[in-house]
XYZ file of N, CA and C in Angstrom:
333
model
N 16.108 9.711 -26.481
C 17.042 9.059 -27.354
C 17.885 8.054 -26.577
N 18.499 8.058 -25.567
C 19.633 7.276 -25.261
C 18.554 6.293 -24.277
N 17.192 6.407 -23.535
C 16.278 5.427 -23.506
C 16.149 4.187 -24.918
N 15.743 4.912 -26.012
C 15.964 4.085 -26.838
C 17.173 3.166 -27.413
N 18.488 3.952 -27.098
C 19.558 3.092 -27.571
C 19.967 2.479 -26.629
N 19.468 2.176 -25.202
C 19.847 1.451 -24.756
C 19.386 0.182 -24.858
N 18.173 0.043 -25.183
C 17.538 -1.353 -25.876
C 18.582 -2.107 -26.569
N 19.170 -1.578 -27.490
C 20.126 -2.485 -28.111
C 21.162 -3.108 -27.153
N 21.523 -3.026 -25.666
C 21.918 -3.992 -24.923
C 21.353 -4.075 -23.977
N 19.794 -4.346 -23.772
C 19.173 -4.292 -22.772
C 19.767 -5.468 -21.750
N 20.281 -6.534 -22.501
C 20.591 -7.807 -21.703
C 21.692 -8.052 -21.135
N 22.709 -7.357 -21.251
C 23.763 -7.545 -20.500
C 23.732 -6.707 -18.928
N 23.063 -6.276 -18.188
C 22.569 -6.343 -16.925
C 22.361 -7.591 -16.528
N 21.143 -8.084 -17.314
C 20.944 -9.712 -16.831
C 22.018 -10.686 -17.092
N 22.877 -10.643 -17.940
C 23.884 -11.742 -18.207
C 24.669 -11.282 -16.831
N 25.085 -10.032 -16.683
C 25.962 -9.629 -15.254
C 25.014 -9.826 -14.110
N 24.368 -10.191 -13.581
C 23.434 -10.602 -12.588
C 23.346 -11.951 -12.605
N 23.152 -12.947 -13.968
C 23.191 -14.412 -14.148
C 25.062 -14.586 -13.447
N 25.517 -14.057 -14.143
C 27.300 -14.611 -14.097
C 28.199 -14.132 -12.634
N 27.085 -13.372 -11.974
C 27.428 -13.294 -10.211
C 26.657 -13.813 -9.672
N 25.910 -14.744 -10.121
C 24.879 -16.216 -9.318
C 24.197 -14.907 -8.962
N 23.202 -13.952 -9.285
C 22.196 -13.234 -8.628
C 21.024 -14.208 -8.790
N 20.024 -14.255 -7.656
C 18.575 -14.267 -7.697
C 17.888 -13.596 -8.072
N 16.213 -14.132 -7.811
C 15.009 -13.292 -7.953
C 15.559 -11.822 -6.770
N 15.643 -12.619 -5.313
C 16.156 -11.539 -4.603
C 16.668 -10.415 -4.556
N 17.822 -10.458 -5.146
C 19.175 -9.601 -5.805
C 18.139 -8.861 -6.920
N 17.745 -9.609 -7.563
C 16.790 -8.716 -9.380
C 15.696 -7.443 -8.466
N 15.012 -8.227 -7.468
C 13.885 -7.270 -7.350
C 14.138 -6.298 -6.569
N 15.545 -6.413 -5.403
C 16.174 -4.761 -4.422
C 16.630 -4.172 -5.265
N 17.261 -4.679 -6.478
C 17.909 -4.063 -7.432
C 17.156 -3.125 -8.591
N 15.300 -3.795 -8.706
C 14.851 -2.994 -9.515
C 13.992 -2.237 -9.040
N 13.826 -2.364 -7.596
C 12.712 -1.365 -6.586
C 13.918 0.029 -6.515
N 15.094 -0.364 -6.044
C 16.042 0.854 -5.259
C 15.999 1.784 -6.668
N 16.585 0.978 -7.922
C 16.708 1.367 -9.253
C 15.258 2.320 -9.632
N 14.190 1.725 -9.848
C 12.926 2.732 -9.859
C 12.971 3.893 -9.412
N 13.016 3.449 -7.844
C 13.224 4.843 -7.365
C 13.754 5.441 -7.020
N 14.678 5.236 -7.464
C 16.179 6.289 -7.965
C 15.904 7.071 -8.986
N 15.012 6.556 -10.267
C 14.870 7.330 -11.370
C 14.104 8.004 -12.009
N 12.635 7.501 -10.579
C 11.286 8.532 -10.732
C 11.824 9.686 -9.763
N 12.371 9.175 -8.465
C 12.670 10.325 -7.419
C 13.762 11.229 -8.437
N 14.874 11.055 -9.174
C 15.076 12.196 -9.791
C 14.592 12.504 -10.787
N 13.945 12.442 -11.530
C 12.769 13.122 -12.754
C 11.478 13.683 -12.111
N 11.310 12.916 -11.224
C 10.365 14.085 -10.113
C 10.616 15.594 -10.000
N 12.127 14.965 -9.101
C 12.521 16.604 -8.583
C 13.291 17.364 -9.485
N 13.402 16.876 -10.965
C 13.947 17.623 -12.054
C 12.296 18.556 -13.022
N 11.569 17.963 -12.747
C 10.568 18.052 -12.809
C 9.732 19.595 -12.165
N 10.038 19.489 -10.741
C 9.875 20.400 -9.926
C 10.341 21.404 -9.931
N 11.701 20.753 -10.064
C 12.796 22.016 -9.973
C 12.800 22.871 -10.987
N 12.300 22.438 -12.354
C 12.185 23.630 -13.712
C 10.880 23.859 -13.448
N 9.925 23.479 -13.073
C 8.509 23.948 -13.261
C 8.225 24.991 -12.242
N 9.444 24.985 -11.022
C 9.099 26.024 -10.040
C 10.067 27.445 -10.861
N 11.136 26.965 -11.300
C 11.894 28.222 -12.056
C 11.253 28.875 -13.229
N 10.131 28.162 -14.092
C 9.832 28.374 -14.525
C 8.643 29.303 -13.938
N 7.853 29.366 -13.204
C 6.828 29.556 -12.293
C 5.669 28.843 -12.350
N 5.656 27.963 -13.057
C 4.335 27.328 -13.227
C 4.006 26.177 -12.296
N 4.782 25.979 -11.194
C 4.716 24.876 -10.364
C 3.066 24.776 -9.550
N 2.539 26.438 -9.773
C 1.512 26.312 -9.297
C 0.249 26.067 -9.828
N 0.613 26.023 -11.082
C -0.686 26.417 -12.472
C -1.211 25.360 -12.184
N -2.783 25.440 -12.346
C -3.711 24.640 -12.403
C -3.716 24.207 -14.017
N -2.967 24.672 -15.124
C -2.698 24.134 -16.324
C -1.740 22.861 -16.147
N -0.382 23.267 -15.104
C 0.812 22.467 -15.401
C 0.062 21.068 -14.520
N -0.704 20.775 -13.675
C -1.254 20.218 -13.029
C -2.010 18.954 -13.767
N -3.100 19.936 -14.361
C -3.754 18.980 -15.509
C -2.523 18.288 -16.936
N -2.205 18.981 -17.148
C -0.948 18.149 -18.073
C -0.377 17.461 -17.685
N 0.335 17.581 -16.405
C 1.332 16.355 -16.136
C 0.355 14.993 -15.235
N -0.962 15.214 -14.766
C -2.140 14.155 -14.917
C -2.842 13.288 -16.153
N -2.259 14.630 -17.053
C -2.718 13.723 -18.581
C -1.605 12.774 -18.911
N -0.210 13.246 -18.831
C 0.781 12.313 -19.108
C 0.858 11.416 -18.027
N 0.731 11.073 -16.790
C 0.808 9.935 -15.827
C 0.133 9.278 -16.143
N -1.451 10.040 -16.426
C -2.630 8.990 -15.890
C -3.416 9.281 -16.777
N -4.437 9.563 -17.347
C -5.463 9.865 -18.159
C -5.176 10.082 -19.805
N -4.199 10.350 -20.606
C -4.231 10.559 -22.000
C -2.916 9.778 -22.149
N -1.721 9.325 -21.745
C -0.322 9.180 -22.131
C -0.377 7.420 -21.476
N -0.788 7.787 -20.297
C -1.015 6.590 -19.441
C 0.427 6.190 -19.253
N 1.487 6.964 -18.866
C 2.929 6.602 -18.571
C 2.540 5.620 -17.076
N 2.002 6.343 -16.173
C 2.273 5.610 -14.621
C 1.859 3.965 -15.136
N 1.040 3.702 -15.693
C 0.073 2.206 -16.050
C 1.286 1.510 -16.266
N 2.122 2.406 -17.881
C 2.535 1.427 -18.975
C 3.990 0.897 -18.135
N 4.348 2.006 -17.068
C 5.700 1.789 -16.152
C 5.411 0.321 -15.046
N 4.363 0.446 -14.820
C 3.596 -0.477 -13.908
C 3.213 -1.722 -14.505
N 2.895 -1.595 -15.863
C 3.108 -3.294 -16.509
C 4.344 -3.619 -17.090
N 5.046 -2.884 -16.745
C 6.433 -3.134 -17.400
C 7.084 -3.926 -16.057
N 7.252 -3.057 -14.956
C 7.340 -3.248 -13.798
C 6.817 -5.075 -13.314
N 5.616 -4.894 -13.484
C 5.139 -6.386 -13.515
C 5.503 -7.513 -13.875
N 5.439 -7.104 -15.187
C 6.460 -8.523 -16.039
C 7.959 -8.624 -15.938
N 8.260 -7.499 -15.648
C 9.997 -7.868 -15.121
C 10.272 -8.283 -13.669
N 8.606 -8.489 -12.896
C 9.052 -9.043 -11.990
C 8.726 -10.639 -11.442
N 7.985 -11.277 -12.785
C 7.792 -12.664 -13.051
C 9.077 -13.133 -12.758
N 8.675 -14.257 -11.617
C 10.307 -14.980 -11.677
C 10.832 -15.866 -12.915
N 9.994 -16.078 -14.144
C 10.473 -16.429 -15.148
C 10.935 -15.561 -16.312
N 10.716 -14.405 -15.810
C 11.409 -13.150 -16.840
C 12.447 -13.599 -17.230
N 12.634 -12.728 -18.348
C 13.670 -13.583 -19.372
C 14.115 -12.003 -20.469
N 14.802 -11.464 -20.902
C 14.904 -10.294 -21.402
C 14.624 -9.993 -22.749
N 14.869 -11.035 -22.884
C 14.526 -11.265 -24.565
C 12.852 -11.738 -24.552
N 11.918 -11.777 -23.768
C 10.591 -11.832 -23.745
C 9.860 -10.836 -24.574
N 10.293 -9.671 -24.513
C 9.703 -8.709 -25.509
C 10.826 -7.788 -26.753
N 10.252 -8.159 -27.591
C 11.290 -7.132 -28.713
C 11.272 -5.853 -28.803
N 11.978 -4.765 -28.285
C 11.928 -3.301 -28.190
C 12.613 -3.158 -29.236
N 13.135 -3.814 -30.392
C 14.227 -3.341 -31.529
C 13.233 -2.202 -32.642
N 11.952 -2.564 -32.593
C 10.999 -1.635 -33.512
C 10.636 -0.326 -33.002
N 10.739 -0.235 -31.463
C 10.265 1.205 -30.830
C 11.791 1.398 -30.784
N 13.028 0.773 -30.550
C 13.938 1.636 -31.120
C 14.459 2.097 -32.164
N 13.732 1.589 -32.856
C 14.527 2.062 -34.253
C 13.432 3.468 -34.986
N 12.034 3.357 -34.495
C 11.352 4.160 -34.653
C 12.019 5.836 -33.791
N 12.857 5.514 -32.971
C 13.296 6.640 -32.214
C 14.346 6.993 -33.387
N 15.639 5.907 -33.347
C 16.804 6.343 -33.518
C 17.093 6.480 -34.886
N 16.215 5.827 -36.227
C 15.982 5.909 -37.211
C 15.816 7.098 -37.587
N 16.420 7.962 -38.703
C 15.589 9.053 -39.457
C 14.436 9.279 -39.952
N 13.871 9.806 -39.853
C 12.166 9.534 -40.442
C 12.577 10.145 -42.018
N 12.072 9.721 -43.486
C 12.020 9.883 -44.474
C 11.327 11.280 -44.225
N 11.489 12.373 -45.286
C 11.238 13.630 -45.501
C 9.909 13.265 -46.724
Protein backbone atom coordinates (compact mmCIF):
# COMPACT_ATOMS: atom_id res chain seq x y z
CA UNK A 1 0.00 0.00 0.00
CA UNK A 2 2.15 2.98 0.87
CA UNK A 3 4.49 1.67 -2.37
CA UNK A 4 1.49 2.55 -4.18
CA UNK A 5 0.64 5.90 -2.60
CA UNK A 6 3.67 7.06 -3.04
CA UNK A 7 3.28 7.33 -6.81
CA UNK A 8 1.07 10.13 -6.29
CA UNK A 9 4.31 12.27 -5.55
CA UNK A 10 6.71 10.33 -7.21
CA UNK A 11 8.27 13.69 -8.56
CA UNK A 12 9.13 15.77 -6.00
CA UNK A 13 12.52 13.86 -5.27
CA UNK A 14 13.35 14.95 -8.75
CA UNK A 15 12.12 18.56 -8.47
CA UNK A 16 14.45 18.47 -5.00
CA UNK A 17 17.46 17.12 -6.90
CA UNK A 18 16.63 19.62 -10.08
CA UNK A 19 16.37 22.76 -7.43
CA UNK A 20 19.93 21.73 -5.67
CA UNK A 21 21.55 21.79 -9.31
CA UNK A 22 21.92 17.76 -8.86
CA UNK A 23 23.33 15.75 -11.86
CA UNK A 24 23.21 12.49 -13.62
CA UNK A 25 26.07 11.94 -10.96
CA UNK A 26 24.29 12.91 -7.77
CA UNK A 27 20.83 10.78 -9.43
CA UNK A 28 22.81 7.55 -9.98
CA UNK A 29 25.03 7.35 -6.09
CA UNK A 30 21.81 8.33 -4.99
CA UNK A 31 19.84 5.49 -6.69
CA UNK A 32 22.60 2.64 -6.41
CA UNK A 33 23.21 3.50 -2.33
CA UNK A 34 19.15 3.88 -2.27
CA UNK A 35 18.63 0.22 -3.97
CA UNK A 36 20.67 -1.14 -1.79
CA UNK A 37 19.57 0.08 1.12
CA UNK A 38 16.16 -1.38 0.34
CA UNK A 39 16.88 -4.86 -1.11
CA UNK A 40 19.68 -5.26 1.73
CA UNK A 41 16.82 -4.62 4.24
CA UNK A 42 13.94 -6.76 2.78
CA UNK A 43 16.56 -9.34 2.35
CA UNK A 44 17.43 -9.56 5.89
CA UNK A 45 13.72 -8.99 6.92
CA UNK A 46 13.19 -11.72 4.80
CA UNK A 47 15.65 -13.99 6.56
CA UNK A 48 15.07 -12.94 9.67
CA UNK A 49 11.17 -14.26 9.70
CA UNK A 50 11.87 -17.19 7.53
CA UNK A 51 14.60 -18.36 10.02
CA UNK A 52 11.99 -17.68 13.09
CA UNK A 53 9.72 -19.15 11.34
CA UNK A 54 11.95 -22.28 10.58
CA UNK A 55 11.65 -22.55 7.13
CA UNK A 56 14.86 -20.78 6.18
CA UNK A 57 15.92 -24.16 5.24
CA UNK A 58 12.98 -25.65 3.23
CA UNK A 59 13.63 -26.67 -0.06
CA UNK A 60 9.79 -25.35 -0.48
CA UNK A 61 10.69 -21.70 0.87
CA UNK A 62 13.60 -21.83 -1.68
CA UNK A 63 11.61 -22.68 -4.72
CA UNK A 64 9.00 -19.90 -3.90
CA UNK A 65 11.03 -17.13 -3.27
CA UNK A 66 12.92 -18.26 -6.95
CA UNK A 67 9.45 -18.17 -8.35
CA UNK A 68 8.89 -14.62 -7.09
CA UNK A 69 12.53 -13.18 -8.15
CA UNK A 70 12.93 -15.06 -11.15
CA UNK A 71 10.79 -17.59 -12.87
CA UNK A 72 6.80 -16.93 -12.27
CA UNK A 73 6.59 -13.12 -10.64
CA UNK A 74 9.75 -12.03 -12.45
CA UNK A 75 10.26 -9.21 -9.61
CA UNK A 76 14.36 -9.25 -10.01
CA UNK A 77 13.76 -8.47 -14.19
CA UNK A 78 10.83 -5.96 -13.64
CA UNK A 79 13.26 -4.06 -10.71
CA UNK A 80 16.04 -4.20 -13.32
CA UNK A 81 14.04 -2.49 -16.15
CA UNK A 82 12.86 -0.11 -13.97
CA UNK A 83 16.33 0.42 -12.75
CA UNK A 84 17.36 0.91 -16.42
CA UNK A 85 15.16 3.48 -17.53
CA UNK A 86 15.64 5.57 -14.50
CA UNK A 87 19.00 5.49 -15.38
CA UNK A 88 18.71 7.08 -19.02
CA UNK A 89 20.26 10.41 -18.71
CA UNK A 90 17.11 11.73 -20.29
CA UNK A 91 14.78 10.29 -17.64
CA UNK A 92 12.18 12.39 -16.90
CA UNK A 93 9.50 11.19 -14.11
CA UNK A 94 6.60 11.76 -15.66
CA UNK A 95 7.85 9.22 -18.56
CA UNK A 96 5.63 6.55 -17.27
CA UNK A 97 2.07 6.84 -15.68
CA UNK A 98 1.84 4.68 -12.42
CA UNK A 99 -1.62 6.59 -11.53
CA UNK A 100 -3.59 3.19 -12.87
CA UNK A 101 -1.41 0.57 -10.83
CA UNK A 102 -2.09 2.98 -8.10
CA UNK A 103 -5.29 3.32 -8.00
CA UNK A 104 -5.78 -0.41 -8.72
CA UNK A 105 -4.01 -0.81 -5.18
CA UNK A 106 -5.53 2.04 -3.27
CA UNK A 107 -9.00 1.95 -4.83
CA UNK A 108 -11.73 -0.33 -3.28
CA UNK A 109 -12.49 -3.11 -5.44
CA UNK A 110 -16.49 -3.21 -6.05
CA UNK A 111 -18.11 -6.26 -4.10
Amino acid sequence: WHAAEEVEHNAVAWQVLEAIGGGYGLRMVGSVVSLATILGFVLAGTLLLLGQDRLLTERRTLRELLEFFVTKHHVARDVAKLFIHYARPGYRPDDIDYGPLARDVLEPRAA
